[in-house]
Amino acid sequence: MDRQNTRVLKGDICCSADKNKLAAVRDGYLVCEDGLCVGVFPSLPERYGGLELEDYSGSLIVPGLVDLHIHAPQYAFRGFQMDLELLDWLNSSAFPEEARYADAEYAERAYSIFVRDLRNSPNTRACIFSTLHVPATKILMNLLEDSGLETMVGKVNMDRNCPDYLCEASAGASAEATAAWLEESLGSYAHVRPILTPRFIPACSDGLMELLSQIQKKWRLPMQSHLSENPGEIAWVRELAPQSRFYGDAYDRFGLFGGDVPTIMAHCVHCPPEEIDLIEKRGVYIAHCPQSNTNLMSGAAPVRAFLDRGMRVGLGSDIAGGASLSIFRAMADAIQVSKLRSCLAPDGLRPITMEEAFFMGTRGGGAFFGKVGSFEPGFEADAIVLDESRIPSPRELTVKERLERFIYLSGDDWVLHKYVSGRRLF
Amino acid sequence: MDRQNTRVLKGDICCSADKNKLAAVRDGYLVCEDGLCVGVFPSLPERYGGLELEDYSGSLIVPGLVDLHIHAPQYAFRGFQMDLELLDWLNSSAFPEEARYADAEYAERAYSIFVRDLRNSPNTRACIFSTLHVPATKILMNLLEDSGLETMVGKVNMDRNCPDYLCEASAGASAEATAAWLEESLGSYAHVRPILTPRFIPACSDGLMELLSQIQKKWRLPMQSHLSENPGEIAWVRELAPQSRFYGDAYDRFGLFGGDVPTIMAHCVHCPPEEIDLIEKRGVYIAHCPQSNTNLMSGAAPVRAFLDRGMRVGLGSDIAGGASLSIFRAMADAIQVSKLRSCLAPDGLRPITMEEAFFMGTRGGGAFFGKVGSFEPGFEADAIVLDESRIPSPRELTVKERLERFIYLSGDDWVLHKYVSGRRLF
């Protein structure tokens, strides 16, 4: 044991044992060595006796939350222009805002707000879309690196069906810009990794997908994109890729749908059965984004079915389709949307429980980053100490009651302390 | 003009012009005399020239929000024990908590938290259920009076189908306790009014309803209760009141369904057409509680239909079926639930717009209190100055964008200053 690199946190410690069960130790000790969890103990093992405690007695300590899908440039307009559906919203809200990031000064100003808020949030890890602009993407990566969070960031590729002011000139130009960005950024950051980010099939020509597939192979990149979010979008993909059996197949034809490529597909609201089978077969991660799917009237994904099949599912804020940064809010939204789905369009899928929502927001999404989202031995020591001071109770509550209440009521910045891989951010 | 009783507030002033339209004046002046609005002016009329400005330049000023349906004793367990449906949830969560209010010391402690949070919230008016306990109800009324908010509070009547530990001994005992409570509280408060509060048909015997009808007539009380929330509840009412044509008729038989009795019915999720007709005919106020209806899997009320018929609709937090106190959150929930309803169970009802949600949370519910919820001349001067400091923007936003963003993102206590009928609370 290297005493320099060992931490002991004391408090009311809770994480997912599995997707149906919490593991909670009141007044317990979380021990971490070299950035990894050693375990949670009801009393401190003797060999850690001499170490200084980080004493958060009375506070809840849970794993840092993981956001599998967020658009950083859209943070500036989260929460307004919400009375539109996906494709209209892209054209009238998202694309005009993203175009502003051609201006490095604007990017610096806007991304500084985003990164500060993300740092103060309960989320310790995130998979992030920037825009197509390489300089702005680097500004974002620099700010994220300084924040100490663990993130993956993608310069967006888009070469068709976009407004002139936000469209790369050709497949070749998009691929070249991506290669240049990768050359500069791979290995330059301790905490930020590039991730391949074709926007979605409607915005990426076959030629571009082919080039991105080569780039993926050369640099062995993970990938993130969108899948089967909205009926209009799906019909459009059918027109654009008539040779594909379904939307996901349009990625798969280029070898960009999981398998050897660690891949996140956001939404998966309206997947046909063959698509769900392929997602499962290829081990694709589903980023479930309940608030965004509600705001943009995309629908309610059959998350219960994904979970019951043991598929890989995490949560996404999908800013600015979703308005809320905290993945605690995404947990509450996931439960609520699943309940309305169950009432309004009953098909036998039971609602998501609080335990399952918490699992998705920690271990479910965390797995994309490795051993992340739990305090079990060997997991990265991502931990947050929660600020419950604004929700006092007239009587004593159990750890589970406090956690559930926090899921429903906490704000984006109700975090007292934050650790990522054993590093204390604040 | 009495200069002592005249106020001039400066800021970015916004209220509902009608249910489809905002009225906004950037850098405007809201003038109030004797607790009533005189108007909103783009520049200050000369006759108010010498008065001291309350200068909130750069801040949004909107009418105080109105909560038409909240259970004060349930505030203590908002946000947990949410994985249950209405009738199970009542028995395992709501009733055991309400029973604690037999203890005045507990009531004082719990209601102090509730009233402090309500005072700090964007809500200026509320229609509140307490419990069946008269002493605890008076504790709540005293705390509310001191808060300066304008509220109506109901001692709850319930004499059947409740657990022994939370059930009045007989119809007569319930009515007597109510009469005693009214004798003591009517006229004793400047800002708190008693409101007749039969819990709901399943918990009130015919004998009790008959006595409450007499009490209503004697003291000319307004009334609040629950209606057509959950299919299981509705089926139960059908069994309990077989002579009634529908749930609402079971109130109407006793003259307790609007008309001369200003009445709020919470929920109205599953009303048959005849019930909707009677609600409209009798001018009953509907308290739409979207978050509660989601959490308890009650469903999604057809609010679009109510609004399009010009019926009286306001919003309710329905703590603790709903977890969130702020009626801004209820506005966002109303929009989101209406969108999911529209995707998942399409019947031609378009989603609620941001303007309509804001209308319901201000003027819609405000009308139950008189001329409340607008800055038009003659309306009560209820105003809140919003704290947008936690959601900075990298670019300038319109007043509408700022208000919409606030609806989606604000916390329960993001209020800088609050006025009720021209009185400044903070």
Short mmCIF file of C-alpha atoms in Angstrom, two decimals, chain A residues 22 40 55 101 110 134 152 162 165 182 189 211 224 230 235 251 278 324-325 330 374 393 419:
data_model
loop_
_atom_site.label_atom_id
_atom_site.label_comp_id
_atom_site.label_asym_id
_atom_site.label_seq_id
_atom_site.Cartn_x
_atom_site.Cartn_y
_atom_site.Cartn_z
CA LEU A 22 -28.49 -1.10 -3.96
CA VAL A 40 -16.44 -0.24 1.24
CA ASP A 55 -14.76 12.71 6.83
CA TYR A 101 -18.69 27.84 -32.96
CA ALA A 110 -19.81 29.32 -24.27
CA VAL A 134 -11.66 21.66 -35.24
CA MET A 152 -14.56 11.58 -24.70
CA CYS A 162 -27.21 20.27 -43.63
CA TYR A 165 -23.45 27.44 -43.14
CA LEU A 182 -6.73 13.30 -34.29
CA TYR A 189 -4.53 14.85 -22.97
CA LEU A 211 -13.44 7.28 -44.97
CA GLN A 224 -20.81 7.69 -30.98
CA ASN A 230 -37.82 9.87 -34.56
CA ALA A 235 -38.22 7.27 -42.90
CA TYR A 251 -23.83 2.09 -39.96
CA LEU A 278 -27.96 -6.45 -33.93
CA SER A 324 -31.02 19.21 -17.60
CA LEU A 325 -27.34 18.47 -17.10
CA ALA A 330 -32.14 11.70 -16.28
CA SER A 374 -19.34 1.21 -8.69
CA SER A 393 -36.37 16.16 6.64
CA TYR A 419 -13.42 12.64 -7.06
#
